[in-house]
Coordinates of C-alpha atoms in Angstrom, one line a residue:
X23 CA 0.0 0.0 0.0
X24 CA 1.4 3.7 -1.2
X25 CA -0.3 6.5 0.4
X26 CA -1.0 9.4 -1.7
X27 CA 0.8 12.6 -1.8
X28 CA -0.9 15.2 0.5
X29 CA 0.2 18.4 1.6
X30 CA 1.0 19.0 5.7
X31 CA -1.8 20.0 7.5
X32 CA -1.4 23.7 8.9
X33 CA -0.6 21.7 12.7
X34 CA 2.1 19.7 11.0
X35 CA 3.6 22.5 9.1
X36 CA 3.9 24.1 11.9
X37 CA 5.9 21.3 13.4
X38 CA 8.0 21.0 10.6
X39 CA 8.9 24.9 10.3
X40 CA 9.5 24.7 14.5
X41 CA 12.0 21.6 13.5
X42 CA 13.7 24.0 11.6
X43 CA 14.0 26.8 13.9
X44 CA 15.1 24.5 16.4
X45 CA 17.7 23.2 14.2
X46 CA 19.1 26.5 13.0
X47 CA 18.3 29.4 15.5
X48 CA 20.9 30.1 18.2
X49 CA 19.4 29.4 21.9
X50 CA 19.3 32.1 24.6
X51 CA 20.7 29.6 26.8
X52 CA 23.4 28.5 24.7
X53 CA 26.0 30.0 27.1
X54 CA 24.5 28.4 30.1
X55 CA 24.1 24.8 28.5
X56 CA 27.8 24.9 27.0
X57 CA 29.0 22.9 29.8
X58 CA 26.1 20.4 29.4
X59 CA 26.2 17.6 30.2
X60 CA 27.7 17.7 33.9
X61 CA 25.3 14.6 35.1
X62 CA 24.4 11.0 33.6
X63 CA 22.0 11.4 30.6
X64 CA 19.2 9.0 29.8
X65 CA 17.7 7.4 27.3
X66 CA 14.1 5.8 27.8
X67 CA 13.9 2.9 25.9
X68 CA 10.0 2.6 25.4
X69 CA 10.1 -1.3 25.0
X70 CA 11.6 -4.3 27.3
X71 CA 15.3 -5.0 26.6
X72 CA 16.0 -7.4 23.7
X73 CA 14.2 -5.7 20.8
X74 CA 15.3 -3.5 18.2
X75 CA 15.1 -0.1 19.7
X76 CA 17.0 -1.8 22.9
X77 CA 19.7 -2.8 20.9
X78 CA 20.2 0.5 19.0
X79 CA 19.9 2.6 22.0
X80 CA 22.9 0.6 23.6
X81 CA 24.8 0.7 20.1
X82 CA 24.4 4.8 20.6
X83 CA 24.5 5.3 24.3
X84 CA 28.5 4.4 24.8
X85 CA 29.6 6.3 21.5
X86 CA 27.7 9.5 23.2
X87 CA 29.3 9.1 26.0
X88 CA 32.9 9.1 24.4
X89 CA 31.7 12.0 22.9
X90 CA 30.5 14.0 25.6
X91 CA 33.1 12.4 28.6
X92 CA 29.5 11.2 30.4
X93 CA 27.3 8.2 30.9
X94 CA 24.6 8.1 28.8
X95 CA 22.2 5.6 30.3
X96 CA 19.4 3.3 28.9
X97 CA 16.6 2.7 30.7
X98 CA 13.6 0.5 29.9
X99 CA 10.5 1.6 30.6
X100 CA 8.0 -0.2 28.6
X101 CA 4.2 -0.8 28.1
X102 CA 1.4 -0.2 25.9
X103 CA 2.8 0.1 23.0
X104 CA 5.6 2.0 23.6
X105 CA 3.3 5.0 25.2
X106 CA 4.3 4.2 28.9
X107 CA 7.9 5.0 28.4
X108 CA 7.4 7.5 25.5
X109 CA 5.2 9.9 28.1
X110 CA 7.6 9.6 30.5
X111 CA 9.7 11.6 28.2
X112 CA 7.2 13.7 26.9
X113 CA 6.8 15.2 31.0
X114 CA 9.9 15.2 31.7
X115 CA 12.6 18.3 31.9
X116 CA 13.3 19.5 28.9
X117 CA 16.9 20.4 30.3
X118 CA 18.6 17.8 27.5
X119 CA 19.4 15.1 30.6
X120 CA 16.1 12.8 29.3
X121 CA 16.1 11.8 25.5
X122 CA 13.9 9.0 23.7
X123 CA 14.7 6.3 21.2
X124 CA 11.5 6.7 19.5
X125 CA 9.8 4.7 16.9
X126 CA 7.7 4.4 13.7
X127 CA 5.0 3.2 16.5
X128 CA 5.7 5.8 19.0
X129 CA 5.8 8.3 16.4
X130 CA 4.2 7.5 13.6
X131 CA 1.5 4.6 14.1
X132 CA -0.5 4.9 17.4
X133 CA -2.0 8.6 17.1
X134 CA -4.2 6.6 14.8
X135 CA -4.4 3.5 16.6
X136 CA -5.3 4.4 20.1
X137 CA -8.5 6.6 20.5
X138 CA -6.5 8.9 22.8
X139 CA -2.7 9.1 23.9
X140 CA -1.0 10.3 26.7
X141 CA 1.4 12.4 24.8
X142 CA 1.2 14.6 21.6
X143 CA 4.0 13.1 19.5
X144 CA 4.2 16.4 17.4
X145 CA 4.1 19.2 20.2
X146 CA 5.5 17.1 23.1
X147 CA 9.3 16.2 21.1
X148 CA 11.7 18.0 19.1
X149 CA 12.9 15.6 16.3
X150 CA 17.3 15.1 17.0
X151 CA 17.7 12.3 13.9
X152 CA 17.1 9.3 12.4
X153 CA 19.5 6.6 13.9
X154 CA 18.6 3.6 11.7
X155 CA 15.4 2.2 9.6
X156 CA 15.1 -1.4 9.2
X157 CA 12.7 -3.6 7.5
X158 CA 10.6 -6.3 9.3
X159 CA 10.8 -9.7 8.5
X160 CA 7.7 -12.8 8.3
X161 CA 9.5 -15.5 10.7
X162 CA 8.2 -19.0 11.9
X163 CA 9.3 -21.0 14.0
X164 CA 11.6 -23.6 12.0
X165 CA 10.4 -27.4 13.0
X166 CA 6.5 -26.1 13.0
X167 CA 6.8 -24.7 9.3
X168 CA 8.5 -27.9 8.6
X169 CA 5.8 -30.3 10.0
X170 CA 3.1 -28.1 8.8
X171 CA 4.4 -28.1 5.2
X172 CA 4.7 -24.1 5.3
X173 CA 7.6 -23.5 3.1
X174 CA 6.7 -20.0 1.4
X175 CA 4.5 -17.0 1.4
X176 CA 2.4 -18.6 -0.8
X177 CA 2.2 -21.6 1.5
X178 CA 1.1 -20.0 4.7
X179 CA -1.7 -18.2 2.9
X180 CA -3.4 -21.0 1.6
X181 CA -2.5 -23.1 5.0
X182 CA -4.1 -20.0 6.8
X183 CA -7.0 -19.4 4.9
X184 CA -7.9 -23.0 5.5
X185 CA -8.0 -22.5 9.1
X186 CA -9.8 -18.9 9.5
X187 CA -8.3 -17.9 13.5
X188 CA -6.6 -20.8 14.5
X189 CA -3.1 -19.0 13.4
X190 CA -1.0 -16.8 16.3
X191 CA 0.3 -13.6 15.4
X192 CA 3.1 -12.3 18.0
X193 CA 3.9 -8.7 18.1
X194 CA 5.9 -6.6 20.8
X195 CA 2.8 -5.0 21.5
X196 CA -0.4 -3.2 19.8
X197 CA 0.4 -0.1 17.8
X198 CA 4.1 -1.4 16.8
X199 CA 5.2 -1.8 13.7
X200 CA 5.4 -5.1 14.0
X201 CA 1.8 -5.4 14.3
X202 CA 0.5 -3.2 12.2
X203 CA 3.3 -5.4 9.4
X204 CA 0.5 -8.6 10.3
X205 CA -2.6 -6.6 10.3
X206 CA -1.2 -5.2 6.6
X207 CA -0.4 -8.5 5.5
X208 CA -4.1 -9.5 6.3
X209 CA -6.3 -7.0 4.9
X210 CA -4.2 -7.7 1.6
X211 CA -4.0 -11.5 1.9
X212 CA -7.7 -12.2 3.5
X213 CA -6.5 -14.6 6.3
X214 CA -7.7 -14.3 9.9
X215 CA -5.4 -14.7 12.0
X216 CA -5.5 -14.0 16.2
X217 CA -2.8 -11.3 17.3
X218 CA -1.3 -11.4 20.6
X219 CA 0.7 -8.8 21.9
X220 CA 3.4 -8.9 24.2
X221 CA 5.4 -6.2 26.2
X222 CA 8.4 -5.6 23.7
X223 CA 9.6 -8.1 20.8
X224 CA 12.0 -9.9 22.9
X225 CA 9.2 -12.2 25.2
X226 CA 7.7 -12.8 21.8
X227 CA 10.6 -14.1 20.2
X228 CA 11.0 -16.9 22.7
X229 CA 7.3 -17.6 22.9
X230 CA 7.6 -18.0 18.6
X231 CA 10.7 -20.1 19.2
X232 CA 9.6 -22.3 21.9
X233 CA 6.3 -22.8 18.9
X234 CA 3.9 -21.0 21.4
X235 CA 3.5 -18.4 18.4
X236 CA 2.9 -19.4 14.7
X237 CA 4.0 -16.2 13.2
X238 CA 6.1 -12.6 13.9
X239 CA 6.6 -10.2 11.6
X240 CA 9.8 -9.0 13.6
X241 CA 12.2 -6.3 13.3
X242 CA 14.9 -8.0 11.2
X243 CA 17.8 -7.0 13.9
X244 CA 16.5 -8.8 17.1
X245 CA 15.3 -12.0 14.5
X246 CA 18.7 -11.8 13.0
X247 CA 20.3 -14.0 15.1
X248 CA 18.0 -16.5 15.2
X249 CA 17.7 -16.9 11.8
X250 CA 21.5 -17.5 11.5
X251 CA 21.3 -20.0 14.0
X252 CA 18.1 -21.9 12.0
X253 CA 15.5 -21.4 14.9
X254 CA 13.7 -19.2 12.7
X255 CA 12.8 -19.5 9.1
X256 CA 12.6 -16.2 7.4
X257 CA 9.7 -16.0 4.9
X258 CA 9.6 -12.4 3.1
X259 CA 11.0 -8.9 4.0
X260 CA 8.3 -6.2 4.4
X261 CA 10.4 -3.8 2.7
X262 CA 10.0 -2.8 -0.9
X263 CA 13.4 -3.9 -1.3
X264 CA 15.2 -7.0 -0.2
X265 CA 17.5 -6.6 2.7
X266 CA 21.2 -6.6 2.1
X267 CA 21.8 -8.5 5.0
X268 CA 19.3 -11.3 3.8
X269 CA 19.9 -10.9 0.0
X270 CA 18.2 -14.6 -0.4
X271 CA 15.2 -13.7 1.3
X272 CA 12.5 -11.8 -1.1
X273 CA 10.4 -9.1 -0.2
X274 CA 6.5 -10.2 0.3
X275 CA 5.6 -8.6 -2.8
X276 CA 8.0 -11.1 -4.8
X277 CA 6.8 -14.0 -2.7
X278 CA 3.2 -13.1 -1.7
X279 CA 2.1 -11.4 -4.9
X280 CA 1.2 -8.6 -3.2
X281 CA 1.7 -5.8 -5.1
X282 CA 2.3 -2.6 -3.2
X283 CA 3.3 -4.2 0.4
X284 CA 5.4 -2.1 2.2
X285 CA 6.0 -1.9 6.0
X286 CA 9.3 -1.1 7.4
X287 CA 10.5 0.2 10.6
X288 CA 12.5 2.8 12.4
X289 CA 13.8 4.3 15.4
X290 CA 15.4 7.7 16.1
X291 CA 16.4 10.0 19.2
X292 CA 13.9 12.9 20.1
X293 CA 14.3 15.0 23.2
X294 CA 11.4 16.8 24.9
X295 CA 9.6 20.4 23.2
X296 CA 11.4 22.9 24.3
X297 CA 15.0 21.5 24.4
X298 CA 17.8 23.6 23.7
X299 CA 18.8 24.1 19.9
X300 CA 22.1 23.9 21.0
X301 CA 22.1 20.6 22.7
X302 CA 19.6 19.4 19.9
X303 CA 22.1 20.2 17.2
X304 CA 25.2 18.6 19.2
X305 CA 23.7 15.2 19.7
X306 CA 22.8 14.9 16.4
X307 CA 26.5 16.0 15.1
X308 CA 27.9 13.1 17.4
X309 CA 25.3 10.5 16.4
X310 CA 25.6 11.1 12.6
X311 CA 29.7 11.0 13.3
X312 CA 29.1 7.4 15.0
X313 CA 27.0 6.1 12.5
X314 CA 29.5 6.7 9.5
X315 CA 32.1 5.1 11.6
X316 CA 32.6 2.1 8.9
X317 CA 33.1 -0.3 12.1
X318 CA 29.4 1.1 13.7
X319 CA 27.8 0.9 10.0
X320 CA 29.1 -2.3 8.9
X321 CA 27.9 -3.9 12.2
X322 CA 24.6 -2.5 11.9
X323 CA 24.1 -3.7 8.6
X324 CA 25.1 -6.7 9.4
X325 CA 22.1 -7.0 11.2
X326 CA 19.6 -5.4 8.9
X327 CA 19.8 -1.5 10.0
X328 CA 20.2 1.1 7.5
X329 CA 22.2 3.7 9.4
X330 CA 20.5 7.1 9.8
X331 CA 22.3 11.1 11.1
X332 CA 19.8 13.2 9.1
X333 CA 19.4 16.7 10.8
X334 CA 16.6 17.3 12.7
X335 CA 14.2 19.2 9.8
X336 CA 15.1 16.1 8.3
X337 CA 13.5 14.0 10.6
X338 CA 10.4 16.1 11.0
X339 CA 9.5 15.8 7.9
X340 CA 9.9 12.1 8.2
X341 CA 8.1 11.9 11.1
X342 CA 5.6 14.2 9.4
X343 CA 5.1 11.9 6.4
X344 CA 5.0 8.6 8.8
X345 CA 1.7 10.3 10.2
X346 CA 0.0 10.2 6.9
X347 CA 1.3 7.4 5.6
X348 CA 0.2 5.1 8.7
X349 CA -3.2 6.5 9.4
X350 CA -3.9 5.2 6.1
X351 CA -3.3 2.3 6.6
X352 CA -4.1 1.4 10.3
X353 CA -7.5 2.7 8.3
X354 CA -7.4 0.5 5.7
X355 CA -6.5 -2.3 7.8
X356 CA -8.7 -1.7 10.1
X357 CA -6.2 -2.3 13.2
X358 CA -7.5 -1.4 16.3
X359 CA -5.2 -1.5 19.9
X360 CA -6.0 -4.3 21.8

């Protein structure tokens, strides 16, 4: 599914063109933050440990704090969907000491999932960048798509449509990406299927490998390794484009014949409104310096990531476009949280 091209509304114009001040304009408080940061830093992980944005939050957290000679700590704080940890963030002091690894869920999926949120992902956050977008990948466990003959795309559908409901669908929680990957794959496939979320990919994972789960439409970095290791068979890629780091693997268009399909993931840093330009700007510098490290990159894509650093009018309008794009099709799907 391709959304079509609309224009910002005035609200999210608004939050584009303060992205841009932010990014450009010199704070009043520049003097008095030069010497930040004195104290530890965090960054709320909105998810358990284990998952994708765990894993690139700890990739970041020790090359800030080379940077800026200071701890930069992750902290887990997760829960519906990512919106327990993401409102911590949102309320807390926007003194650059409390930052976010945020999502295409936090941030782009559950305004129009959830009937009401506890934060405003546009007015509550100034963008900082992109630190990595990643497609998700259709994953069973091994032995049970051996003994049930599931071998393909194709052959799930058809096994799947014979048993309307009786399938599992794992996800790291409502909202996510990776649900709203299954709930795509079933408006445009026609199988029912029961979804089950879970509080962050990780607990998912092992129920899917221990065959408690039939199916995941994962994150490719936190599957990764258990695709390498044969306890998970990888199906399709929900990118439009196959991913490096599986080149064998095709995308569910190839293999589903669904033309269109399209549902990748990704996660960057945001800091809340009302941050310091200053501090905005410097965090960004350092994160786009780690990420062309060729050591940082060529691990990350090793796992899947495509490594970000845009500038943080860059990631508004990402985020911007995310908004539009998944509305339509949390719509179209008809994808409500659970």
């Amino acid at each position: 599914m391709r959304p079509t091209s609309t224009k910002p509304s005035p609200r999210r114009a608004l939050f584009i063109s303060l992205a841009l001040l932010t990014a450009g304009a010199v704070s009043p408080l520049s003097h008095a933050q030069s010497a930040w940061p004195n104290k530890p830093v965090r960054i709320v992980v909105p998810f358990p440990p284990g998952g994708t944005t765990d894993i690139l939050a700890r990739a970041m957290a020790p090359e800030l704090g080379k940077a800026f000679g200071q701890s930069f700590i992750v902290e887990n704080r997760g829960g519906a969907g990512g919106n327990v940890g993401t409102e911590i963030v949102a309320k807390s002091s926007n003194d650059g000491y409390t930052l976010l690894m945020g999502t295409v869920g936090t941030h782009g999926i559950n305004r129009a999932l959830y009937d009401k949120l506890p934060y405003d992902p546009i007015k509550d956050f100034v963008p900082i960048t992109l630190v990595a977008s990643v497609p998700n990948v259709m994953v069973m466990n091994t032995d049970k798509a051996r003994t049930l003959g599931i071998n393909s795309v194709q052959d799930f559908i058809q096994y799947a449509k014979a048993r309307p409901d009786k399938l599992n669908m794992a996800s790291s929680g409502s909202g996510t990406s990776i649900h709203l990957a299954g709930e795509l794959f079933k408006s445009q496939t026609g199988v029912a299927m029961v979804h089950v979320p879970y509080r962050g990919s990780s607990p998912a994972l092992l129920d899917l490998i221990a065959g408690n789960m039939d199916v995941m439409f994962d994150n490719l970095p936190s599957s990764m390794q258990h695709i390498r290791s044969g306890k998970l068979k990888a199906f399709a890629v929900t990118s439009s484009q196959r991913s490096s780091a599986l080149p064998d693997v095709p995308t569910i268009e190839e293999a589903g014949k669904l033309k269109g399909f399209e549902a990748s993931s990704w996660f960057g840093l945001l800091a809340p409104a009302g941050t310091p330009a200053d501090i905005v700007n410097r965090v960004q510098r350092e994160v786009a310096r780690a990420l062309s490290d060729p050591g940082i990159k060529e691990k990350l894509q090793a796992q899947g990531a495509i490594p970000g650093g845009n500038t943080p009018q860059e990631f508004a309008r990402l985020i911007d476009a995310e908004h539009t794009k998944w509305a339509q099709v949390v719509k179209a799907s008809g994808a409500k949280a659970d």
